[in-house]
């Protein structure tokens, strides 16, 4: 049944392919750890300003959480590198750089042919 309305949204192809599943998992884990570390740092800062007894343990745990958050972010990078190494990167044969190289190569070949034909024409005339 067609009501004549346009759809609420139109699907468009993604500009980049999705991240690999292990990389996405590591990235989500890293974001959660970093968010919790930032909250913990804010609690440590505010409790330090307030002069609360919670300030010292909060600062210590924030330092530890910063180390864990750094590990989490590095884990994303390492996981991505390992995934690319194992599964390879999909190259796009229609890339712009490759096409430009092809055009330059064709132009050089054409120039070489023309110079060869011109030099062979001169030799025939002299003989």
mmCIF file of N, CA and C in Angstrom:
data_model
loop_
_atom_site.group_PDB
_atom_site.id
_atom_site.type_symbol
_atom_site.label_atom_id
_atom_site.label_comp_id
_atom_site.label_asym_id
_atom_site.label_seq_id
_atom_site.Cartn_x
_atom_site.Cartn_y
_atom_site.Cartn_z
ATOM 1 N N UNK A 1 0.840 -1.173 0.000
ATOM 2 C CA UNK A 1 0.000 0.000 0.000
ATOM 3 C C UNK A 1 0.885 1.236 0.000
ATOM 4 N N UNK A 2 0.828 1.999 -1.078
ATOM 5 C CA UNK A 2 1.666 3.182 -1.225
ATOM 6 C C UNK A 2 0.880 4.409 -0.820
ATOM 7 N N UNK A 3 1.381 5.107 0.196
ATOM 8 C CA UNK A 3 0.682 6.299 0.688
ATOM 9 C C UNK A 3 1.204 7.569 0.043
ATOM 10 N N UNK A 4 2.279 7.473 -0.768
ATOM 11 C CA UNK A 4 2.828 8.644 -1.425
ATOM 12 C C UNK A 4 3.817 9.414 -0.550
ATOM 13 N N UNK A 5 4.055 8.936 0.646
ATOM 14 C CA UNK A 5 5.003 9.614 1.534
ATOM 15 C C UNK A 5 6.422 9.143 1.256
ATOM 16 N N UNK A 6 7.350 10.032 1.564
ATOM 17 C CA UNK A 6 8.749 9.631 1.467
ATOM 18 C C UNK A 6 9.134 8.887 2.735
ATOM 19 N N UNK A 7 10.103 8.003 2.647
ATOM 20 C CA UNK A 7 10.529 7.297 3.858
ATOM 21 C C UNK A 7 11.136 8.276 4.866
ATOM 22 N N UNK A 8 11.122 7.866 6.121
ATOM 23 C CA UNK A 8 11.624 8.723 7.190
ATOM 24 C C UNK A 8 13.109 9.017 7.011
ATOM 25 N N UNK A 9 13.876 8.037 6.570
ATOM 26 C CA UNK A 9 15.296 8.246 6.284
ATOM 27 C C UNK A 9 15.682 7.395 5.098
ATOM 28 N N UNK A 10 16.755 7.758 4.477
ATOM 29 C CA UNK A 10 17.230 6.986 3.340
ATOM 30 C C UNK A 10 18.590 6.412 3.693
ATOM 31 N N UNK A 11 18.752 5.143 3.406
ATOM 32 C CA UNK A 11 20.016 4.476 3.697
ATOM 33 C C UNK A 11 21.058 4.911 2.687
ATOM 34 N N UNK A 12 22.208 5.284 3.195
ATOM 35 C CA UNK A 12 23.320 5.642 2.329
ATOM 36 C C UNK A 12 24.486 4.718 2.648
ATOM 37 N N UNK A 13 25.264 4.384 1.652
ATOM 38 C CA UNK A 13 26.412 3.510 1.939
ATOM 39 C C UNK A 13 27.405 4.229 2.852
ATOM 40 N N UNK A 14 28.029 3.465 3.731
ATOM 41 C CA UNK A 14 28.985 4.044 4.665
ATOM 42 C C UNK A 14 30.220 4.530 3.916
ATOM 43 N N UNK A 15 30.770 5.635 4.397
ATOM 44 C CA UNK A 15 31.967 6.177 3.765
ATOM 45 C C UNK A 15 33.161 5.258 4.000
ATOM 46 N N UNK A 16 33.203 4.658 5.178
ATOM 47 C CA UNK A 16 34.282 3.729 5.512
ATOM 48 C C UNK A 16 33.669 2.431 6.001
ATOM 49 N N UNK A 17 34.342 1.330 5.761
ATOM 50 C CA UNK A 17 33.801 0.062 6.262
ATOM 51 C C UNK A 17 33.859 0.009 7.786
ATOM 52 N N UNK A 18 33.021 -0.843 8.366
ATOM 53 C CA UNK A 18 32.995 -0.974 9.829
ATOM 54 C C UNK A 18 34.321 -1.495 10.347
ATOM 55 N N UNK A 19 34.596 -1.164 11.595
ATOM 56 C CA UNK A 19 35.795 -1.712 12.217
ATOM 57 C C UNK A 19 35.618 -3.213 12.396
ATOM 58 N N UNK A 20 36.720 -3.912 12.457
ATOM 59 C CA UNK A 20 36.663 -5.348 12.708
ATOM 60 C C UNK A 20 36.118 -5.584 14.112
ATOM 61 N N UNK A 21 35.489 -6.711 14.319
ATOM 62 C CA UNK A 21 34.839 -7.009 15.602
ATOM 63 C C UNK A 21 35.796 -6.937 16.795
ATOM 64 N N UNK A 22 36.991 -7.537 16.735
ATOM 65 C CA UNK A 22 37.892 -7.438 17.893
ATOM 66 C C UNK A 22 38.339 -5.998 18.166
ATOM 67 N N UNK A 23 38.530 -5.237 17.098
ATOM 68 C CA UNK A 23 38.953 -3.842 17.265
ATOM 69 C C UNK A 23 37.828 -3.030 17.888
ATOM 70 N N UNK A 24 36.606 -3.266 17.426
ATOM 71 C CA UNK A 24 35.456 -2.547 17.978
ATOM 72 C C UNK A 24 35.265 -2.880 19.451
ATOM 73 N N UNK A 25 35.433 -4.149 19.810
ATOM 74 C CA UNK A 25 35.305 -4.567 21.211
ATOM 75 C C UNK A 25 36.348 -3.860 22.075
ATOM 76 N N UNK A 26 37.589 -3.818 21.598
ATOM 77 C CA UNK A 26 38.653 -3.140 22.346
ATOM 78 C C UNK A 26 38.377 -1.648 22.455
ATOM 79 N N UNK A 27 37.824 -1.057 21.405
ATOM 80 C CA UNK A 27 37.530 0.377 21.427
ATOM 81 C C UNK A 27 36.421 0.698 22.427
ATOM 82 N N UNK A 28 35.386 -0.128 22.460
ATOM 83 C CA UNK A 28 34.302 0.093 23.430
ATOM 84 C C UNK A 28 34.827 -0.048 24.843
ATOM 85 N N UNK A 29 35.639 -1.069 25.068
ATOM 86 C CA UNK A 29 36.229 -1.273 26.390
ATOM 87 C C UNK A 29 37.068 -0.060 26.790
ATOM 88 N N UNK A 30 37.872 0.463 25.858
ATOM 89 C CA UNK A 30 38.728 1.617 26.149
ATOM 90 C C UNK A 30 37.906 2.863 26.461
ATOM 91 N N UNK A 31 36.824 3.066 25.731
ATOM 92 C CA UNK A 31 35.978 4.246 25.973
ATOM 93 C C UNK A 31 35.350 4.177 27.365
ATOM 94 N N UNK A 32 34.884 3.007 27.746
ATOM 95 C CA UNK A 32 34.278 2.851 29.069
ATOM 96 C C UNK A 32 35.310 3.093 30.173
ATOM 97 N N UNK A 33 36.509 2.530 29.996
ATOM 98 C CA UNK A 33 37.560 2.705 31.003
ATOM 99 C C UNK A 33 37.965 4.175 31.112
ATOM 100 N N UNK A 34 38.128 4.839 29.979
ATOM 101 C CA UNK A 34 38.521 6.250 29.997
ATOM 102 C C UNK A 34 37.424 7.103 30.632
ATOM 103 N N UNK A 35 36.164 6.804 30.328
ATOM 104 C CA UNK A 35 35.064 7.568 30.923
ATOM 105 C C UNK A 35 35.041 7.409 32.441
ATOM 106 N N UNK A 36 35.205 6.178 32.906
ATOM 107 C CA UNK A 36 35.230 5.947 34.353
ATOM 108 C C UNK A 36 36.430 6.625 35.015
ATOM 109 N N UNK A 37 37.556 6.638 34.323
ATOM 110 C CA UNK A 37 38.748 7.301 34.857
ATOM 111 C C UNK A 37 38.526 8.806 34.972
ATOM 112 N N UNK A 38 37.872 9.385 33.974
ATOM 113 C CA UNK A 38 37.589 10.824 34.040
ATOM 114 C C UNK A 38 36.631 11.154 35.182
ATOM 115 N N UNK A 39 35.634 10.306 35.383
ATOM 116 C CA UNK A 39 34.713 10.520 36.506
ATOM 117 C C UNK A 39 35.464 10.402 37.823
ATOM 118 N N UNK A 40 36.320 9.416 37.907
ATOM 119 C CA UNK A 40 37.102 9.198 39.127
ATOM 120 C C UNK A 40 38.043 10.381 39.383
ATOM 121 N N UNK A 41 38.635 10.918 38.330
ATOM 122 C CA UNK A 41 39.517 12.078 38.481
ATOM 123 C C UNK A 41 38.733 13.291 38.974
ATOM 124 N N UNK A 42 37.520 13.446 38.466
ATOM 125 C CA UNK A 42 36.691 14.575 38.919
ATOM 126 C C UNK A 42 36.321 14.411 40.392
ATOM 127 N N UNK A 43 35.998 13.201 40.813
ATOM 128 C CA UNK A 43 35.690 12.942 42.226
ATOM 129 C C UNK A 43 36.916 13.239 43.085
ATOM 130 N N UNK A 44 38.093 12.820 42.631
ATOM 131 C CA UNK A 44 39.323 13.073 43.384
ATOM 132 C C UNK A 44 39.583 14.573 43.493
ATOM 133 N N UNK A 45 39.386 15.291 42.410
ATOM 134 C CA UNK A 45 39.627 16.735 42.407
ATOM 135 C C UNK A 45 38.666 17.460 43.348
ATOM 136 N N UNK A 46 37.383 17.126 43.227
ATOM 137 C CA UNK A 46 36.390 17.807 44.066
ATOM 138 C C UNK A 46 36.549 17.440 45.536
ATOM 139 N N UNK A 47 36.875 16.197 45.832
ATOM 140 C CA UNK A 47 37.064 15.820 47.234
ATOM 141 C C UNK A 47 38.344 16.445 47.801
ATOM 142 N N UNK A 48 39.332 16.684 46.953
ATOM 143 C CA UNK A 48 40.534 17.392 47.399
ATOM 144 C C UNK A 48 40.199 18.840 47.722
ATOM 145 N N UNK A 49 39.393 19.463 46.884
ATOM 146 C CA UNK A 49 38.982 20.847 47.151
ATOM 147 C C UNK A 49 38.151 20.943 48.426
ATOM 148 N N UNK A 50 37.343 19.936 48.667
ATOM 149 C CA UNK A 50 36.476 19.944 49.842
ATOM 150 C C UNK A 50 37.228 19.542 51.107
ATOM 151 N N UNK A 51 38.429 19.003 50.949
ATOM 152 C CA UNK A 51 39.197 18.570 52.109
ATOM 153 C C UNK A 51 38.643 17.305 52.734
ATOM 154 N N UNK A 52 38.057 16.468 51.940
ATOM 155 C CA UNK A 52 37.440 15.234 52.423
ATOM 156 C C UNK A 52 38.501 14.159 52.660
ATOM 157 N N UNK A 53 38.145 13.194 53.504
ATOM 158 C CA UNK A 53 39.032 12.063 53.758
ATOM 159 C C UNK A 53 39.168 11.181 52.517
ATOM 160 N N UNK A 54 38.195 11.305 51.612
ATOM 161 C CA UNK A 54 38.170 10.489 50.396
ATOM 162 C C UNK A 54 39.215 10.943 49.376
ATOM 163 N N UNK A 55 39.809 12.111 49.579
ATOM 164 C CA UNK A 55 40.714 12.684 48.578
ATOM 165 C C UNK A 55 41.926 11.788 48.318
ATOM 166 N N UNK A 56 42.606 11.357 49.372
ATOM 167 C CA UNK A 56 43.835 10.575 49.175
ATOM 168 C C UNK A 56 43.578 9.238 48.473
ATOM 169 N N UNK A 57 42.614 8.434 48.955
ATOM 170 C CA UNK A 57 42.356 7.181 48.215
ATOM 171 C C UNK A 57 41.854 7.424 46.790
ATOM 172 N N UNK A 58 41.109 8.490 46.591
ATOM 173 C CA UNK A 58 40.604 8.786 45.247
ATOM 174 C C UNK A 58 41.748 9.159 44.311
ATOM 175 N N UNK A 59 42.715 9.913 44.793
ATOM 176 C CA UNK A 59 43.856 10.289 43.957
ATOM 177 C C UNK A 59 44.686 9.053 43.618
ATOM 178 N N UNK A 60 44.917 8.192 44.605
ATOM 179 C CA UNK A 60 45.683 6.963 44.339
ATOM 180 C C UNK A 60 44.984 6.079 43.306
ATOM 181 N N UNK A 61 43.684 5.907 43.473
ATOM 182 C CA UNK A 61 42.969 5.051 42.525
ATOM 183 C C UNK A 61 42.874 5.710 41.146
ATOM 184 N N UNK A 62 42.871 7.044 41.105
ATOM 185 C CA UNK A 62 42.852 7.732 39.814
ATOM 186 C C UNK A 62 44.167 7.510 39.078
ATOM 187 N N UNK A 63 45.271 7.518 39.801
ATOM 188 C CA UNK A 63 46.566 7.252 39.175
ATOM 189 C C UNK A 63 46.577 5.830 38.607
ATOM 190 N N UNK A 64 46.090 4.877 39.386
ATOM 191 C CA UNK A 64 46.032 3.497 38.899
ATOM 192 C C UNK A 64 45.098 3.386 37.692
ATOM 193 N N UNK A 65 43.981 4.066 37.753
ATOM 194 C CA UNK A 65 43.029 4.018 36.635
ATOM 195 C C UNK A 65 43.608 4.656 35.384
ATOM 196 N N UNK A 66 44.444 5.658 35.549
ATOM 197 C CA UNK A 66 45.080 6.289 34.389
ATOM 198 C C UNK A 66 46.001 5.296 33.684
ATOM 199 N N UNK A 67 46.702 4.493 34.477
ATOM 200 C CA UNK A 67 47.560 3.460 33.887
ATOM 201 C C UNK A 67 46.705 2.452 33.123
ATOM 202 N N UNK A 68 45.602 2.042 33.715
ATOM 203 C CA UNK A 68 44.707 1.076 33.066
ATOM 204 C C UNK A 68 44.087 1.678 31.809
ATOM 205 N N UNK A 69 43.712 2.961 31.858
ATOM 206 C CA UNK A 69 43.125 3.612 30.685
ATOM 207 C C UNK A 69 44.145 3.706 29.554
ATOM 208 N N UNK A 70 45.394 3.991 29.892
ATOM 209 C CA UNK A 70 46.448 4.030 28.880
ATOM 210 C C UNK A 70 46.607 2.659 28.238
ATOM 211 N N UNK A 71 46.580 1.620 29.059
ATOM 212 C CA UNK A 71 46.653 0.255 28.541
ATOM 213 C C UNK A 71 45.481 -0.016 27.599
ATOM 214 N N UNK A 72 44.291 0.437 27.980
ATOM 215 C CA UNK A 72 43.107 0.204 27.152
ATOM 216 C C UNK A 72 43.208 0.856 25.792
ATOM 217 N N UNK A 73 43.731 2.072 25.762
ATOM 218 C CA UNK A 73 43.871 2.776 24.481
ATOM 219 C C UNK A 73 44.948 2.112 23.631
ATOM 220 N N UNK A 74 46.043 1.720 24.260
ATOM 221 C CA UNK A 74 47.083 1.008 23.511
ATOM 222 C C UNK A 74 46.579 -0.344 23.008
ATOM 223 N N UNK A 75 45.693 -0.959 23.764
ATOM 224 C CA UNK A 75 45.113 -2.235 23.362
ATOM 225 C C UNK A 75 44.337 -2.091 22.055
ATOM 226 N N UNK A 76 43.639 -0.985 21.888
ATOM 227 C CA UNK A 76 42.905 -0.742 20.642
ATOM 228 C C UNK A 76 43.888 -0.682 19.487
ATOM 229 N N UNK A 77 44.963 0.059 19.675
ATOM 230 C CA UNK A 77 45.955 0.225 18.612
ATOM 231 C C UNK A 77 46.610 -1.108 18.262
ATOM 232 N N UNK A 78 47.013 -1.855 19.274
ATOM 233 C CA UNK A 78 47.671 -3.149 19.035
ATOM 234 C C UNK A 78 46.705 -4.130 18.388
ATOM 235 N N UNK A 79 45.466 -4.171 18.865
ATOM 236 C CA UNK A 79 44.470 -5.077 18.288
ATOM 237 C C UNK A 79 44.235 -4.754 16.822
ATOM 238 N N UNK A 80 44.176 -3.477 16.498
ATOM 239 C CA UNK A 80 43.981 -3.079 15.107
ATOM 240 C C UNK A 80 45.163 -3.494 14.250
ATOM 241 N N UNK A 81 46.392 -3.283 14.751
ATOM 242 C CA UNK A 81 47.573 -3.664 13.998
ATOM 243 C C UNK A 81 47.614 -5.169 13.757
ATOM 244 N N UNK A 82 47.288 -5.947 14.792
ATOM 245 C CA UNK A 82 47.296 -7.407 14.666
ATOM 246 C C UNK A 82 46.242 -7.849 13.663
ATOM 247 N N UNK A 83 45.058 -7.244 13.721
ATOM 248 C CA UNK A 83 43.988 -7.626 12.810
ATOM 249 C C UNK A 83 44.374 -7.333 11.369
ATOM 250 N N UNK A 84 44.963 -6.165 11.140
ATOM 251 C CA UNK A 84 45.374 -5.803 9.781
ATOM 252 C C UNK A 84 46.456 -6.755 9.291
ATOM 253 N N UNK A 85 47.388 -7.113 10.177
ATOM 254 C CA UNK A 85 48.458 -8.003 9.780
ATOM 255 C C UNK A 85 47.934 -9.400 9.430
ATOM 256 N N UNK A 86 46.963 -9.872 10.191
ATOM 257 C CA UNK A 86 46.432 -11.218 9.936
ATOM 258 C C UNK A 86 45.476 -11.253 8.756
ATOM 259 N N UNK A 87 44.642 -10.236 8.631
ATOM 260 C CA UNK A 87 43.579 -10.278 7.624
ATOM 261 C C UNK A 87 43.831 -9.402 6.417
ATOM 262 N N UNK A 88 44.849 -8.596 6.461
ATOM 263 C CA UNK A 88 45.177 -7.749 5.324
ATOM 264 C C UNK A 88 44.248 -6.566 5.198
ATOM 265 N N UNK A 89 44.596 -5.696 4.303
ATOM 266 C CA UNK A 89 43.814 -4.493 4.054
ATOM 267 C C UNK A 89 43.197 -4.635 2.673
ATOM 268 N N UNK A 90 41.958 -4.281 2.562
ATOM 269 C CA UNK A 90 41.304 -4.331 1.251
ATOM 270 C C UNK A 90 41.712 -3.094 0.468
ATOM 271 N N UNK A 91 42.398 -3.325 -0.639
ATOM 272 C CA UNK A 91 42.786 -2.179 -1.460
ATOM 273 C C UNK A 91 41.704 -1.937 -2.496
ATOM 274 N N UNK A 92 41.589 -0.706 -2.883
ATOM 275 C CA UNK A 92 40.613 -0.352 -3.897
ATOM 276 C C UNK A 92 41.363 -0.087 -5.195
ATOM 277 N N UNK A 93 41.183 -0.944 -6.199
ATOM 278 C CA UNK A 93 41.950 -0.774 -7.427
ATOM 279 C C UNK A 93 41.637 0.519 -8.156
ATOM 280 N N UNK A 94 40.531 1.147 -7.842
ATOM 281 C CA UNK A 94 40.181 2.382 -8.533
ATOM 282 C C UNK A 94 40.656 3.606 -7.765
ATOM 283 N N UNK A 95 41.701 3.443 -6.983
ATOM 284 C CA UNK A 95 42.153 4.575 -6.197
ATOM 285 C C UNK A 95 42.715 5.661 -7.111
ATOM 286 N N UNK A 96 42.658 6.878 -6.666
ATOM 287 C CA UNK A 96 43.067 8.028 -7.465
ATOM 288 C C UNK A 96 44.557 7.996 -7.762
ATOM 289 N N UNK A 97 45.367 7.663 -6.756
ATOM 290 C CA UNK A 97 46.815 7.661 -6.958
ATOM 291 C C UNK A 97 47.210 6.640 -8.021
ATOM 292 N N UNK A 98 46.587 5.481 -7.974
ATOM 293 C CA UNK A 98 46.915 4.441 -8.938
ATOM 294 C C UNK A 98 46.538 4.883 -10.344
ATOM 295 N N UNK A 99 45.391 5.534 -10.467
ATOM 296 C CA UNK A 99 44.940 6.006 -11.779
ATOM 297 C C UNK A 99 45.882 7.083 -12.317
ATOM 298 N N UNK A 100 46.359 7.971 -11.446
ATOM 299 C CA UNK A 100 47.300 8.998 -11.892
ATOM 300 C C UNK A 100 48.608 8.374 -12.375
ATOM 301 N N UNK A 101 49.077 7.345 -11.671
ATOM 302 C CA UNK A 101 50.298 6.657 -12.101
ATOM 303 C C UNK A 101 50.091 6.020 -13.472
ATOM 304 N N UNK A 102 48.930 5.421 -13.684
ATOM 305 C CA UNK A 102 48.641 4.805 -14.990
ATOM 306 C C UNK A 102 48.680 5.854 -16.095
ATOM 307 N N UNK A 103 48.068 7.014 -15.828
ATOM 308 C CA UNK A 103 48.046 8.071 -16.842
ATOM 309 C C UNK A 103 49.451 8.558 -17.158
ATOM 310 N N UNK A 104 50.280 8.744 -16.117
ATOM 311 C CA UNK A 104 51.665 9.189 -16.355
ATOM 312 C C UNK A 104 52.445 8.137 -17.147
ATOM 313 N N UNK A 105 52.226 6.867 -16.823
ATOM 314 C CA UNK A 105 52.895 5.785 -17.525
ATOM 315 C C UNK A 105 52.487 5.771 -18.998
ATOM 316 N N UNK A 106 51.184 5.928 -19.264
ATOM 317 C CA UNK A 106 50.704 5.966 -20.658
ATOM 318 C C UNK A 106 51.331 7.132 -21.410
ATOM 319 N N UNK A 107 51.394 8.301 -20.750
ATOM 320 C CA UNK A 107 51.973 9.478 -21.404
ATOM 321 C C UNK A 107 53.452 9.253 -21.718
ATOM 322 N N UNK A 108 54.195 8.640 -20.784
ATOM 323 C CA UNK A 108 55.619 8.361 -21.025
ATOM 324 C C UNK A 108 55.787 7.387 -22.184
ATOM 325 N N UNK A 109 54.958 6.341 -22.227
ATOM 326 C CA UNK A 109 55.046 5.366 -23.313
ATOM 327 C C UNK A 109 54.739 6.016 -24.657
ATOM 328 N N UNK A 110 53.706 6.856 -24.660
ATOM 329 C CA UNK A 110 53.329 7.542 -25.889
ATOM 330 C C UNK A 110 54.460 8.456 -26.353
ATOM 331 N N UNK A 111 55.077 9.157 -25.410
ATOM 332 C CA UNK A 111 56.182 10.049 -25.742
ATOM 333 C C UNK A 111 57.374 9.246 -26.275
ATOM 334 N N UNK A 112 57.606 8.104 -25.664
ATOM 335 C CA UNK A 112 58.705 7.240 -26.096
ATOM 336 C C UNK A 112 58.450 6.728 -27.511
ATOM 337 N N UNK A 113 57.204 6.312 -27.782
ATOM 338 C CA UNK A 113 56.841 5.842 -29.127
ATOM 339 C C UNK A 113 57.049 6.947 -30.165
ATOM 340 N N UNK A 114 56.576 8.158 -29.829
ATOM 341 C CA UNK A 114 56.696 9.275 -30.775
ATOM 342 C C UNK A 114 58.151 9.607 -31.050
ATOM 343 N N UNK A 115 58.982 9.606 -30.008
ATOM 344 C CA UNK A 115 60.396 9.922 -30.214
ATOM 345 C C UNK A 115 61.074 8.827 -31.029
ATOM 346 N N UNK A 116 60.665 7.563 -30.825
ATOM 347 C CA UNK A 116 61.222 6.448 -31.588
ATOM 348 C C UNK A 116 60.812 6.548 -33.054
ATOM 349 N N UNK A 117 59.533 6.888 -33.296
ATOM 350 C CA UNK A 117 59.049 7.024 -34.672
ATOM 351 C C UNK A 117 59.733 8.196 -35.364
ATOM 352 N N UNK A 118 59.941 9.276 -34.644
ATOM 353 C CA UNK A 118 60.597 10.450 -35.241
ATOM 354 C C UNK A 118 62.047 10.122 -35.587
ATOM 355 N N UNK A 119 62.744 9.412 -34.701
ATOM 356 C CA UNK A 119 64.142 9.087 -34.980
ATOM 357 C C UNK A 119 64.253 8.042 -36.093
ATOM 358 N N UNK A 120 63.305 7.123 -36.189
ATOM 359 C CA UNK A 120 63.355 6.131 -37.251
ATOM 360 C C UNK A 120 63.021 6.768 -38.595
ATOM 361 N N UNK A 121 62.186 7.791 -38.599
ATOM 362 C CA UNK A 121 61.854 8.507 -39.835
ATOM 363 C C UNK A 121 63.060 9.264 -40.369
ATOM 364 N N UNK A 122 63.871 9.825 -39.524
ATOM 365 C CA UNK A 122 65.070 10.557 -39.918
ATOM 366 C C UNK A 122 66.090 9.599 -40.508
ATOM 367 N N UNK A 123 66.256 8.436 -39.907
ATOM 368 C CA UNK A 123 67.222 7.459 -40.410
ATOM 369 C C UNK A 123 66.854 6.961 -41.791
ATOM 370 N N UNK A 124 65.574 6.759 -42.055
ATOM 371 C CA UNK A 124 65.135 6.279 -43.373
ATOM 372 C C UNK A 124 65.386 7.345 -44.438
ATOM 373 N N UNK A 125 65.174 8.602 -44.092
ATOM 374 C CA UNK A 125 65.377 9.673 -45.053
ATOM 375 C C UNK A 125 66.853 9.806 -45.402
ATOM 376 N N UNK A 126 67.733 9.599 -44.424
ATOM 377 C CA UNK A 126 69.169 9.734 -44.664
ATOM 378 C C UNK A 126 69.688 8.568 -45.493
ATOM 379 N N UNK A 127 69.066 7.416 -45.360
ATOM 380 C CA UNK A 127 69.566 6.234 -46.071
ATOM 381 C C UNK A 127 69.077 6.227 -47.443
#
